[in-house]
mmCIF file of C-alpha atoms in Angstrom:
data_model
loop_
_atom_site.group_PDB
_atom_site.id
_atom_site.type_symbol
_atom_site.label_atom_id
_atom_site.label_comp_id
_atom_site.label_asym_id
_atom_site.label_seq_id
_atom_site.Cartn_x
_atom_site.Cartn_y
_atom_site.Cartn_z
ATOM 1 C CA ILE A 227 -27.604 -33.208 18.077
ATOM 2 C CA ALA A 228 -26.873 -31.521 14.744
ATOM 3 C CA GLY A 229 -29.557 -28.893 15.399
ATOM 4 C CA LEU A 230 -28.179 -28.207 18.875
ATOM 5 C CA PHE A 231 -24.669 -27.809 17.435
ATOM 6 C CA VAL A 232 -25.844 -25.340 14.759
ATOM 7 C CA PHE A 233 -27.836 -23.354 17.339
ATOM 8 C CA THR A 234 -24.827 -23.191 19.698
ATOM 9 C CA VAL A 235 -22.537 -21.933 16.904
ATOM 10 C CA PHE A 236 -25.147 -19.362 15.868
ATOM 11 C CA VAL A 237 -25.457 -18.024 19.422
ATOM 12 C CA TYR A 238 -21.664 -17.966 19.860
ATOM 13 C CA LEU A 239 -21.098 -15.982 16.640
ATOM 14 C CA ASN A 240 -23.757 -13.436 17.654
ATOM 15 C CA ILE A 241 -22.412 -12.712 21.155
ATOM 16 C CA PRO A 242 -20.247 -9.723 19.973
ATOM 17 C CA MET A 243 -23.449 -8.076 18.714
ATOM 18 C CA PHE A 244 -24.309 -7.178 22.314
ATOM 19 C CA PHE A 245 -20.986 -5.481 23.094
ATOM 20 C CA ASN A 246 -20.529 -1.706 23.124
ATOM 21 C CA TYR A 247 -17.811 -0.539 20.738
ATOM 22 C CA ASP A 248 -15.949 2.641 21.630
ATOM 23 C CA LYS A 249 -14.891 4.686 18.590
ATOM 24 C CA LEU A 250 -11.668 5.876 20.225
ATOM 25 C CA GLU A 251 -10.682 2.303 21.059
ATOM 26 C CA ILE A 252 -11.276 1.124 17.473
ATOM 27 C CA GLU A 253 -9.389 4.153 16.089
ATOM 28 C CA ASN A 254 -6.363 3.341 18.254
ATOM 29 C CA THR A 255 -6.501 -0.316 17.234
ATOM 30 C CA ILE A 256 -6.355 0.521 13.524
ATOM 31 C CA CYS A 257 -4.201 3.611 13.452
ATOM 32 C CA LYS A 258 -1.601 2.618 16.013
ATOM 33 C CA ASP A 259 -0.607 -0.366 13.882
ATOM 34 C CA LEU A 260 -0.437 1.787 10.732
ATOM 35 C CA GLY A 261 1.250 4.729 12.455
ATOM 36 C CA ILE A 262 -1.376 7.323 11.440
ATOM 37 C CA GLN A 263 -4.065 9.564 12.968
ATOM 38 C CA CYS A 264 -7.670 8.817 12.082
ATOM 39 C CA SER A 265 -11.286 9.193 13.164
ATOM 40 C CA ILE A 266 -14.533 7.241 12.715
ATOM 41 C CA GLN A 267 -17.539 9.374 11.752
ATOM 42 C CA GLY A 268 -20.184 6.664 11.260
ATOM 43 C CA LYS A 269 -21.809 4.110 13.552
ATOM 44 C CA ILE A 270 -20.023 0.893 14.504
ATOM 45 C CA LYS A 271 -21.826 -2.440 14.205
ATOM 46 C CA TYR A 272 -21.012 -6.159 14.228
ATOM 47 C CA ASN A 273 -21.859 -8.780 11.570
ATOM 48 C CA PHE A 274 -21.041 -12.471 11.649
ATOM 49 C CA LEU A 275 -21.701 -13.069 7.924
ATOM 50 C CA PRO A 276 -19.852 -13.928 5.747
ATOM 51 C CA SER A 277 -17.346 -13.989 8.643
ATOM 52 C CA PRO A 278 -17.125 -12.208 12.039
ATOM 53 C CA ARG A 279 -16.336 -8.534 11.471
ATOM 54 C CA ILE A 280 -16.774 -5.018 12.827
ATOM 55 C CA LYS A 281 -18.125 -2.577 10.222
ATOM 56 C CA PHE A 282 -18.436 1.192 10.086
ATOM 57 C CA LYS A 283 -18.699 4.024 7.557
ATOM 58 C CA ASP A 284 -16.989 7.367 6.943
ATOM 59 C CA PHE A 285 -13.448 6.668 8.120
ATOM 60 C CA ILE A 286 -11.134 9.721 7.994
ATOM 61 C CA ILE A 287 -7.310 9.562 7.804
ATOM 62 C CA LYS A 288 -5.460 12.733 8.803
ATOM 63 C CA ASP A 289 -2.583 14.154 6.767
ATOM 64 C CA LEU A 290 0.882 13.113 7.948
ATOM 65 C CA SER A 291 2.255 16.660 8.045
ATOM 66 C CA ASP A 292 -0.880 18.608 9.025
ATOM 67 C CA GLY A 293 -3.505 17.060 11.294
ATOM 68 C CA ASN A 294 -6.065 19.634 10.135
ATOM 69 C CA LYS A 295 -5.949 18.306 6.572
ATOM 70 C CA ILE A 296 -7.470 15.060 5.312
ATOM 71 C CA LEU A 297 -5.226 12.515 3.616
ATOM 72 C CA GLY A 298 -7.996 10.029 2.886
ATOM 73 C CA LYS A 299 -11.715 9.314 3.199
ATOM 74 C CA ILE A 300 -12.992 5.739 3.223
ATOM 75 C CA GLU A 301 -16.701 5.120 2.759
ATOM 76 C CA ASN A 302 -16.841 1.537 4.115
ATOM 77 C CA VAL A 303 -14.489 -0.260 6.509
ATOM 78 C CA ALA A 304 -14.674 -3.880 7.686
ATOM 79 C CA ILE A 305 -12.343 -5.276 10.353
ATOM 80 C CA LYS A 306 -12.328 -9.072 10.185
ATOM 81 C CA ILE A 307 -12.109 -10.885 13.532
ATOM 82 C CA SER A 308 -10.792 -14.352 14.288
ATOM 83 C CA PRO A 309 -13.728 -16.620 15.293
ATOM 84 C CA TYR A 310 -11.810 -17.623 18.428
ATOM 85 C CA ASN A 311 -12.307 -15.758 21.732
ATOM 86 C CA LEU A 312 -15.509 -14.000 20.669
ATOM 87 C CA LEU A 313 -16.730 -14.196 24.262
ATOM 88 C CA ASN A 314 -14.287 -11.493 25.387
ATOM 89 C CA LYS A 315 -14.017 -8.232 23.451
ATOM 90 C CA GLU A 316 -10.583 -7.565 24.961
ATOM 91 C CA LYS A 317 -9.241 -10.761 23.347
ATOM 92 C CA PHE A 318 -10.437 -10.039 19.796
ATOM 93 C CA SER A 319 -7.789 -10.847 17.201
ATOM 94 C CA PHE A 320 -8.058 -8.738 14.024
ATOM 95 C CA THR A 321 -7.063 -10.681 10.910
ATOM 96 C CA LYS A 322 -7.637 -8.129 8.125
ATOM 97 C CA ILE A 323 -8.759 -4.540 7.563
ATOM 98 C CA GLU A 324 -10.765 -4.034 4.358
ATOM 99 C CA LEU A 325 -11.201 -0.505 2.973
ATOM 100 C CA LYS A 326 -13.754 0.045 0.206
ATOM 101 C CA ASN A 327 -14.556 3.169 -1.831
ATOM 102 C CA ALA A 328 -11.573 5.150 -0.585
ATOM 103 C CA GLU A 329 -10.311 8.511 -1.826
ATOM 104 C CA ILE A 330 -6.654 9.246 -1.012
ATOM 105 C CA ASN A 331 -5.100 12.681 -1.626
ATOM 106 C CA PHE A 332 -1.309 12.842 -1.991
ATOM 107 C CA ASP A 333 0.357 16.263 -1.949
ATOM 108 C CA LEU A 334 3.692 15.931 -3.752
ATOM 109 C CA LYS A 335 5.053 18.815 -1.676
ATOM 110 C CA ASN A 336 4.919 16.428 1.300
ATOM 111 C CA PHE A 337 6.908 13.717 -0.486
ATOM 112 C CA ASN A 338 9.557 13.552 2.261
ATOM 113 C CA GLU A 339 6.880 12.941 4.922
ATOM 114 C CA TYR A 340 5.417 10.087 2.862
ATOM 115 C CA LYS A 341 8.909 8.665 2.315
ATOM 116 C CA ASN A 342 9.718 8.759 6.050
ATOM 117 C CA PHE A 343 6.360 7.122 6.819
ATOM 118 C CA SER A 344 7.048 4.270 4.372
ATOM 119 C CA GLU A 345 10.359 3.566 6.124
ATOM 120 C CA LYS A 346 8.773 3.126 9.570
ATOM 121 C CA GLU A 347 8.542 -0.323 11.119
ATOM 122 C CA ILE A 348 4.762 -0.656 10.714
ATOM 123 C CA ASN A 349 2.664 -3.721 9.997
ATOM 124 C CA PRO A 350 0.370 -3.097 6.986
ATOM 125 C CA LYS A 351 -0.017 -6.805 6.145
ATOM 126 C CA LEU A 352 -3.628 -6.734 7.372
ATOM 127 C CA LEU A 353 -4.583 -3.965 4.936
ATOM 128 C CA ASN A 354 -6.665 -4.501 1.795
ATOM 129 C CA LEU A 355 -8.078 -1.631 -0.282
ATOM 130 C CA LYS A 356 -10.756 -2.092 -2.975
ATOM 131 C CA GLU A 357 -12.370 0.275 -5.476
ATOM 132 C CA GLY A 358 -10.275 3.221 -4.356
ATOM 133 C CA LYS A 359 -9.111 6.432 -5.966
ATOM 134 C CA ILE A 360 -5.720 8.102 -5.492
ATOM 135 C CA LYS A 361 -5.399 11.786 -6.392
ATOM 136 C CA PHE A 362 -2.074 13.613 -6.730
ATOM 137 C CA PHE A 363 -1.698 17.329 -6.017
ATOM 138 C CA GLU A 364 1.125 19.836 -5.770
ATOM 139 C CA GLY A 365 -0.208 22.238 -3.181
ATOM 140 C CA LYS A 366 -3.628 23.209 -4.540
ATOM 141 C CA LYS A 367 -2.727 22.247 -8.104
ATOM 142 C CA TYR A 368 -4.290 19.005 -9.351
ATOM 143 C CA ILE A 369 -1.866 16.651 -11.149
ATOM 144 C CA ALA A 370 -3.450 13.252 -11.906
ATOM 145 C CA THR A 371 -5.637 10.418 -10.584
ATOM 146 C CA ILE A 372 -5.322 6.635 -10.379
ATOM 147 C CA LYS A 373 -8.845 5.168 -10.535
ATOM 148 C CA ASN A 374 -10.315 1.788 -9.522
ATOM 149 C CA VAL A 375 -7.406 1.157 -7.167
ATOM 150 C CA ASN A 376 -7.011 -2.261 -5.545
ATOM 151 C CA PHE A 377 -4.172 -2.613 -3.049
ATOM 152 C CA LYS A 378 -2.815 -5.692 -1.271
ATOM 153 C CA TYR A 379 0.186 -6.317 0.955
ATOM 154 C CA ASN A 380 1.899 -9.701 1.298
ATOM 155 C CA SER A 381 4.697 -10.597 3.670
ATOM 156 C CA ASN A 382 6.905 -13.580 4.454
ATOM 157 C CA LYS A 383 10.368 -14.140 5.884
ATOM 158 C CA ASN A 384 12.081 -13.429 2.543
ATOM 159 C CA ILE A 385 10.114 -10.551 1.038
ATOM 160 C CA ASN A 386 7.512 -7.860 1.732
ATOM 161 C CA GLU A 387 5.426 -6.932 -1.308
ATOM 162 C CA ALA A 388 2.829 -4.228 -1.933
ATOM 163 C CA ILE A 389 0.718 -4.624 -5.095
ATOM 164 C CA LEU A 390 -1.374 -1.805 -6.528
ATOM 165 C CA LYS A 391 -3.665 -2.211 -9.537
ATOM 166 C CA GLY A 392 -5.711 0.537 -11.147
ATOM 167 C CA GLU A 393 -6.374 2.757 -14.157
ATOM 168 C CA PHE A 394 -4.141 5.712 -15.043
ATOM 169 C CA LEU A 395 -4.584 7.963 -18.096
ATOM 170 C CA GLY A 396 -7.049 5.476 -19.568
ATOM 171 C CA ASP A 397 -4.652 2.532 -19.230
ATOM 172 C CA LYS A 398 -4.563 -0.371 -16.787
ATOM 173 C CA ILE A 399 -1.476 -0.309 -14.569
ATOM 174 C CA ARG A 400 0.161 -2.570 -12.022
ATOM 175 C CA ILE A 401 2.736 -1.362 -9.490
ATOM 176 C CA ASN A 402 4.807 -3.712 -7.325
ATOM 177 C CA LEU A 403 6.958 -2.512 -4.438
ATOM 178 C CA GLN A 404 9.140 -5.257 -3.001
ATOM 179 C CA ASN A 405 11.520 -5.297 -0.054
ATOM 180 C CA ARG A 406 13.758 -8.346 -0.343
ATOM 181 C CA LYS A 407 15.066 -9.330 3.099
ATOM 182 C CA ILE A 408 17.535 -12.055 2.130
ATOM 183 C CA ASP A 409 20.714 -11.475 4.184
ATOM 184 C CA ASN A 410 23.238 -11.910 1.385
ATOM 185 C CA SER A 411 21.352 -9.713 -1.135
ATOM 186 C CA PRO A 412 18.795 -7.346 0.461
ATOM 187 C CA ALA A 413 17.214 -5.011 -2.077
ATOM 188 C CA LYS A 414 14.254 -2.786 -2.847
ATOM 189 C CA ILE A 415 12.499 -3.487 -6.158
ATOM 190 C CA PHE A 416 10.057 -1.241 -8.016
ATOM 191 C CA ILE A 417 8.067 -2.683 -10.953
ATOM 192 C CA LEU A 418 5.672 -0.689 -13.150
ATOM 193 C CA LYS A 419 3.579 -2.057 -16.013
ATOM 194 C CA PHE A 420 1.191 -0.299 -18.417
ATOM 195 C CA PHE A 421 -0.826 -3.010 -20.166
ATOM 196 C CA ASP A 422 -2.284 -1.176 -23.194
ATOM 197 C CA LEU A 423 0.946 0.746 -23.837
ATOM 198 C CA ASN A 424 2.925 -2.494 -23.533
ATOM 199 C CA LEU A 425 5.365 -0.669 -21.247
ATOM 200 C CA PHE A 426 7.409 -2.325 -18.496
ATOM 201 C CA ALA A 427 9.918 -0.794 -16.065
ATOM 202 C CA LYS A 428 11.899 -2.402 -13.246
ATOM 203 C CA VAL A 429 14.322 -0.713 -10.843
ATOM 204 C CA THR A 430 16.359 -2.674 -8.300
ATOM 205 C CA ILE A 431 18.145 -0.704 -5.551
ATOM 206 C CA PHE A 432 20.915 -1.900 -3.222
ATOM 207 C CA ASN A 433 22.547 -0.063 -0.334
ATOM 208 C CA SER A 434 26.129 0.872 -1.082
ATOM 209 C CA GLU A 435 28.750 -0.954 1.000
ATOM 210 C CA SER A 436 31.286 1.867 0.627
ATOM 211 C CA ASP A 437 29.075 4.938 1.193
ATOM 212 C CA GLN A 438 26.035 5.088 3.504
ATOM 213 C CA ASN A 439 24.635 8.089 1.620
ATOM 214 C CA MET A 440 24.747 6.332 -1.760
ATOM 215 C CA VAL A 441 22.596 3.594 -3.278
ATOM 216 C CA ASN A 442 23.440 1.395 -6.248
ATOM 217 C CA GLY A 443 20.971 -0.098 -8.643
ATOM 218 C CA ASN A 444 20.056 -1.355 -12.071
ATOM 219 C CA LEU A 445 17.303 -0.344 -14.461
ATOM 220 C CA LEU A 446 15.294 -2.208 -17.089
ATOM 221 C CA PHE A 447 12.828 -0.349 -19.355
ATOM 222 C CA LYS A 448 10.902 -1.943 -22.239
ATOM 223 C CA LYS A 449 8.416 -0.399 -24.673
ATOM 224 C CA ASP A 450 7.386 -2.593 -27.579
ATOM 225 C CA LYS A 451 10.710 -3.488 -29.278
ATOM 226 C CA ASN A 452 12.685 -0.769 -27.481
ATOM 227 C CA ARG A 453 14.818 -1.948 -24.571
ATOM 228 C CA LEU A 454 16.944 0.138 -22.182
ATOM 229 C CA THR A 455 19.181 -1.255 -19.451
ATOM 230 C CA ALA A 456 21.649 0.503 -17.150
ATOM 231 C CA ILE A 457 23.586 0.303 -13.901
ATOM 232 C CA PHE A 458 23.498 3.459 -11.789
ATOM 233 C CA ASP A 459 24.549 5.133 -8.535
ATOM 234 C CA TYR A 460 22.359 7.657 -6.709
ATOM 235 C CA LYS A 461 23.651 10.279 -4.256
ATOM 236 C CA ASP A 462 22.809 13.907 -3.404
ATOM 237 C CA ASP A 463 19.935 14.099 -5.934
ATOM 238 C CA LYS A 464 22.195 12.905 -8.738
ATOM 239 C CA ILE A 465 21.839 9.711 -10.805
ATOM 240 C CA ILE A 466 25.097 8.538 -12.373
ATOM 241 C CA PHE A 467 24.468 6.051 -15.196
ATOM 242 C CA LYS A 468 27.110 3.446 -15.988
ATOM 243 C CA LYS A 469 27.103 0.682 -18.592
ATOM 244 C CA GLY A 470 23.869 1.823 -20.152
ATOM 245 C CA ASN A 471 22.506 0.176 -23.281
ATOM 246 C CA LEU A 472 19.665 1.187 -25.629
ATOM 247 C CA ARG A 473 18.509 -1.283 -28.265
ATOM 248 C CA ASN A 474 15.679 -1.574 -30.783
ATOM 249 C CA GLY A 475 15.222 -2.710 -34.369
ATOM 250 C CA PHE A 476 17.257 0.205 -35.770
ATOM 251 C CA LEU A 477 20.107 0.789 -33.336
ATOM 252 C CA ASP A 478 22.217 -0.743 -30.601
ATOM 253 C CA GLY A 479 24.107 1.850 -28.555
ATOM 254 C CA GLU A 480 25.799 2.366 -25.213
ATOM 255 C CA PHE A 481 25.561 5.427 -22.941
ATOM 256 C CA ASP A 482 26.696 6.857 -19.614
ATOM 257 C CA GLY A 483 26.161 10.200 -17.962
ATOM 258 C CA LYS A 484 24.693 12.133 -15.066
ATOM 259 C CA VAL A 485 21.152 13.307 -14.275
ATOM 260 C CA THR A 486 20.645 15.993 -11.634
ATOM 261 C CA LEU A 487 17.200 16.185 -9.981
ATOM 262 C CA LEU A 488 16.024 19.681 -9.034
#
């Protein structure tokens, strides 16, 4: 009986191996949920170990502003499938998309396009990136690279959180982007930490109740024994600091003022 059970499970898990997988269909399944254009260059195959999944190589993501440019190249992609309903390809339920050995190219001239994309109602909770590389450019000019990138996205009814770990300028970094959805205090939170430099920064942003074009927020910056805190307003590319404080072992001072971003 035990042998028959194991054989039945083995046959069931291998049934998707005999299906034909259309590249266009898989592209639409992935990219429609993420709101991007993409293409699969490599062959598509099915594996049931260590869990049911569709695998392929050479996955291309098109640039958000110019479809002729490449935003990212991913060497290996695995789409994990729920073990239920493996008998019908149309009823596959994708549980996670794993990207490995990815190279992402961000052009800072297209910052507004990236910002608008991040504000779309998309569902990236299935996305997991490992051993990636993020390069920053300004047009054709190279700026910097974050190496050994690992990215995860977590979501629940109270908060959405994106976590990025990597190496930048020879230092290990961790970046958290949080969207707090609590009704009485919704906020966006940005946290940056450099481990070797012992540097920590946290920015919390709230939507202004009096002006739709303004956001309010507070800032915390720590480097060794230096600590900076401030409350600020942001509108029309201007940051207005209020109730700022800078403190270390030698001084304790207050500041306010305006920063204009060009």
